[in-house]
Amino acid sequence: MKIYISADMEGCTGVTDVHQTMNGRPEYAFGCRMELHDVRAAAEGALEAGADEVLVNDAHGRKINVDIDGLGSRVRLLSGTPKPLGMMEGCSGSDGVFFIGYHAMAGTPVAVLDHTISGGTVYSIELNGVEMGELGLNAAVASSFGLPVALVEGDDALEREVRAQLGAAPVYARVKIAKGRLAADCLSPEDSYGYIKAKAKEAVERLKARQIPLFDIGDGSYDLRVTFHTTVQCDAATQIPALERLGGRTVRVRGRGMAEMRRWTGAIVGLASTANS
């Protein structure tokens, strides 16, 4: 059995402030340490439960956050950027997916560091009329490859998002309770390590028992709409000829494959972000 881990940072143990997630800030070292901490716990639990190997995709920011020296045997690291499928690059061929260090979508009340892909660029994203954050979009990519989302880690706001979009099946590791966008009641690293590890074991056991269904995303025809914070971001994005502009701040693209839609999302947001002041 092969487990795929998509590792973000904002939902990791103890992380509550954007400065802890930004390369170049003195607080960033803490965020990197906690991402490695949580990834190691999840990988260790998966391997002890019977997984043969784990592939970790460093999926935050520049995607060079996880120190490979801290990963054990039978764990590989996909590091660096850009990657064609972004946060889901390399997932094909796995048996199940873990989302570690994830966060709630942009606009979620009382949620630690809520945003969708780029906090300064994206106001919202809709897939087939349903607003989704990174959780839903990445779960849709996983489903297109036949992969169930077995474990998600983050705060209590993300847990509610998981239950609303993915249902009761995924195992959830809640390592903090949000008190606001920049505040949370957090487990200590000592306590969260064993907790995440135990949840990873449970997730692998549920995968073995085939108790986690795929995320149902429809018939394979997709309508993706991205709404930006500003009109100039939309101006920049609509340099892509295939996009249809829907008003001042929203663009739409249609496609047949979820992997294609994920690549569209990365291209659209990346180009729009060049207009940020």
C-alpha positions as a printed Julia matrix, in Angstrom:
277×3 Matrix{Float64}:
   0.0    0.0     0.0
   1.22   3.48   -0.92
   0.06   6.57    0.96
   0.26  10.02   -0.59
   0.58  13.05    1.72
  -0.2   16.55    0.48
   1.41  18.75    3.12
   0.4   22.37    3.67
   1.45  24.5     6.63
  -1.34  26.72    7.95
  -3.18  23.82    9.61
  -0.14  22.35   11.33
   0.38  22.07   15.08
   0.78  25.46   16.75
   0.7   27.57   13.57
  -1.58  30.59   13.98
   0.08  33.55   12.25
   0.88  34.25    8.61
   4.46  35.19    9.51
   5.03  31.59   10.62
   4.23  30.49    7.05
   6.27  33.03    5.06
   9.77  32.34    3.79
  12.06  35.16    4.9
  10.32  35.9     8.18
  12.08  34.92   11.41
   8.98  33.01   12.54
   9.05  30.85    9.4
  11.48  28.35   10.92
   8.78  27.39   13.42
   6.26  26.73   10.65
   8.73  24.5     8.8
   9.51  22.61   11.99
   5.83  21.99   12.66
   5.1   20.9     9.09
   7.89  18.33    9.34
   6.63  17.29   12.79
   3.1   16.61   11.58
   4.2   14.94    8.33
   6.53  12.62   10.24
   3.76  11.64   12.63
   1.36  10.86    9.78
   3.96   8.93    7.79
   5.08   6.94   10.82
   1.5    6.01   11.65
   0.77   4.95    8.08
   3.86   2.74    7.88
   3.21   1.13   11.26
  -0.35   0.34   10.12
   0.94  -1.57    7.12
   1.65   0.93    4.34
   4.71  -0.02    2.29
   5.73   3.49    1.3
   4.77   7.14    1.7
   5.2    9.97   -0.8
   5.12  13.46    0.71
   4.34  16.39   -1.6
   5.55  19.62    0.01
   2.58  21.77   -1.0
   3.02  25.09    0.79
   4.32  28.31   -0.75
   7.6   27.72   -2.59
   7.27  24.06   -1.58
  10.72  23.81   -0.01
   9.57  23.73    3.61
  10.08  20.09    4.62
  13.63  19.17    5.66
  14.27  15.8     4.04
  16.83  15.0     6.75
  13.91  14.61    9.13
  12.09  11.95    7.12
  12.62   8.28    7.82
  13.06   5.29    5.55
  10.32   4.38    3.06
   9.29   8.05    2.91
  10.02  10.05   -0.26
   9.72  13.82   -0.68
   8.46  15.72   -3.71
   9.99  19.17   -3.24
  10.1   22.42   -5.22
   7.9   24.39   -7.6
   6.25  24.71  -10.07
   4.56  21.33  -10.3
   1.92  20.55  -12.96
  -0.72  19.44  -10.43
   0.47  21.73   -7.65
  -0.62  20.42   -4.26
  -1.6   17.07   -5.81
   1.44  16.41   -7.99
   2.5   12.77   -7.83
  -0.73  11.41   -6.35
  -1.43   8.97   -9.18
  -0.65   5.37   -8.3
  -1.29   5.75   -4.58
  -3.92   3.89   -2.59
  -5.08   6.74   -0.39
  -4.48  10.41    0.32
  -3.69  12.33    3.51
  -4.12  16.11    3.71
  -1.76  17.35    6.44
  -1.64  20.96    7.68
  -4.71  22.02    5.7
  -6.94  25.05    6.4
 -10.47  26.28    5.73
 -11.48  28.06    2.53
 -11.41  31.85    2.16
 -14.18  33.63    4.03
 -14.76  30.94    6.65
 -15.57  32.62    9.99
 -13.36  31.85   13.0
 -10.87  29.76   11.02
  -7.09  29.83   11.36
  -5.5   31.51    8.32
  -8.49  30.87    6.06
  -7.73  31.41    2.35
  -7.97  29.65   -0.98
  -4.67  29.12   -2.83
  -3.58  32.77   -2.67
  -4.98  34.91    0.12
  -4.19  38.18   -1.63
  -5.63  37.12   -4.97
  -8.58  34.71   -4.65
 -11.88  35.77   -3.12
 -13.62  32.49   -3.96
 -13.56  29.47   -6.28
 -16.59  27.5    -7.45
 -16.53  24.09   -9.08
 -19.83  23.1   -10.71
 -21.61  25.71   -8.62
 -20.15  24.61   -5.28
 -17.74  26.93   -3.46
 -14.57  25.04   -2.61
 -11.25  25.68   -0.96
  -8.06  23.72   -1.35
  -9.68  20.81    0.49
 -12.49  20.32   -2.02
 -10.44  21.07   -5.13
  -7.69  18.67   -4.13
 -10.19  16.0    -3.06
 -11.73  16.31   -6.52
  -8.33  15.76   -8.13
  -7.77  12.73   -5.89
 -11.16  11.31   -6.86
 -10.36  11.7   -10.56
  -7.41   9.34   -9.99
  -9.57   6.91   -8.02
  -8.08   7.92   -4.66
 -10.08   8.36   -1.45
  -9.14  11.07    1.04
  -8.46   9.03    4.17
  -7.06  11.57    6.64
  -7.27  15.34    7.05
  -5.49  17.43    9.7
  -6.24  21.02   10.69
  -8.44  23.13   12.93
 -12.1   22.75   13.92
 -13.3   25.03   11.11
 -11.72  22.77    8.51
 -13.28  19.76   10.21
 -16.7   21.27    9.57
 -15.74  21.84    5.93
 -14.61  18.22    5.62
 -17.91  16.92    6.97
 -19.95  19.25    4.75
 -18.11  18.33    1.54
 -16.53  14.9     2.05
 -18.92  13.45    4.62
 -18.23  11.34    7.7
 -15.81   8.85    6.15
 -12.41  10.64    6.28
 -10.54  10.4     9.57
  -9.94  13.86   11.04
  -7.07  15.02   13.25
  -8.04  18.29   14.95
  -4.86  19.81   16.37
  -6.29  23.23   17.25
  -9.52  25.07   17.92
  -9.74  28.43   16.17
 -10.46  31.53   18.23
 -10.15  33.81   15.2
  -8.15  34.03   12.01
  -4.91  34.57   13.92
  -5.6   32.77   17.2
  -6.19  29.19   18.31
  -6.15  26.83   21.28
  -3.44  24.38   20.18
  -2.26  20.94   21.21
   1.38  20.8    22.22
   3.75  19.17   19.7
   4.37  16.36   22.18
   0.66  15.59   22.37
  -0.15  16.15   18.7
   2.55  13.76   17.46
   1.0   10.68   19.02
  -2.5   11.92   18.17
  -1.74  12.41   14.46
   0.1    9.09   14.36
  -2.91   7.28   15.84
  -5.27   8.97   13.37
  -3.0    7.94   10.48
  -3.13   4.34   11.66
  -6.92   4.53   11.82
  -7.04   5.98    8.31
  -4.93   3.15    6.87
  -7.1    0.56    8.6
 -10.2    2.16    7.11
  -8.58   2.15    3.67
  -7.82  -1.55    4.02
 -11.44  -2.18    4.95
 -12.63  -0.09    1.97
 -14.64   2.14    4.28
 -13.74   5.46    2.63
 -15.6    6.27   -0.61
 -14.42   8.6    -3.35
 -15.47  12.24   -3.32
 -18.46  12.46   -5.69
 -17.77  15.3    -8.12
 -20.25  14.51  -10.88
 -19.98  13.15  -14.4
 -16.63  14.58  -15.48
 -17.86  17.84  -16.99
 -16.53  20.82  -15.03
 -17.37  24.5   -14.74
 -14.69  26.37  -12.79
 -15.21  29.98  -11.69
 -12.57  32.07   -9.94
 -13.47  35.38   -8.31
 -10.62  37.74   -7.43
 -10.32  40.51   -4.9
  -9.77  43.23   -7.53
 -10.67  43.97  -11.13
  -7.02  44.39  -12.12
  -6.35  40.8   -11.05
  -9.18  39.78  -13.35
  -7.67  41.94  -16.11
  -4.42  40.01  -15.76
  -6.08  36.59  -15.73
  -8.11  37.28  -18.88
  -4.92  37.48  -20.9
  -5.5   33.71  -21.11
  -7.63  33.46  -24.3
  -9.66  30.45  -23.14
 -11.14  32.28  -20.16
 -14.59  33.83  -20.19
 -14.97  36.95  -18.09
 -18.14  37.12  -16.01
 -18.31  40.67  -14.72
 -15.62  42.69  -13.03
 -13.85  40.11  -10.87
 -14.85  36.62  -12.06
 -13.58  34.33  -14.83
 -14.86  30.96  -16.0
 -13.3   28.0   -17.77
 -14.88  24.66  -18.69
 -13.24  21.29  -19.15
 -13.64  17.52  -19.05
 -10.91  16.36  -16.67
 -10.24  17.34  -13.07
  -6.48  17.2   -13.54
  -6.94  19.69  -16.38
  -9.07  21.93  -14.14
  -6.43  21.86  -11.41
  -3.83  23.02  -13.91
  -6.17  25.75  -15.08
  -6.59  26.89  -11.49
  -2.84  27.19  -10.99
  -2.37  29.11  -14.24
  -5.28  31.48  -13.59
  -4.31  32.31  -10.02
  -0.62  32.56  -10.9
  -1.23  35.08  -13.68
  -3.75  37.08  -11.65
  -1.25  37.29   -8.79
   1.17  39.24  -11.0
  -1.22  42.19  -10.69
  -0.95  42.32   -6.89
   0.49  45.61   -5.69
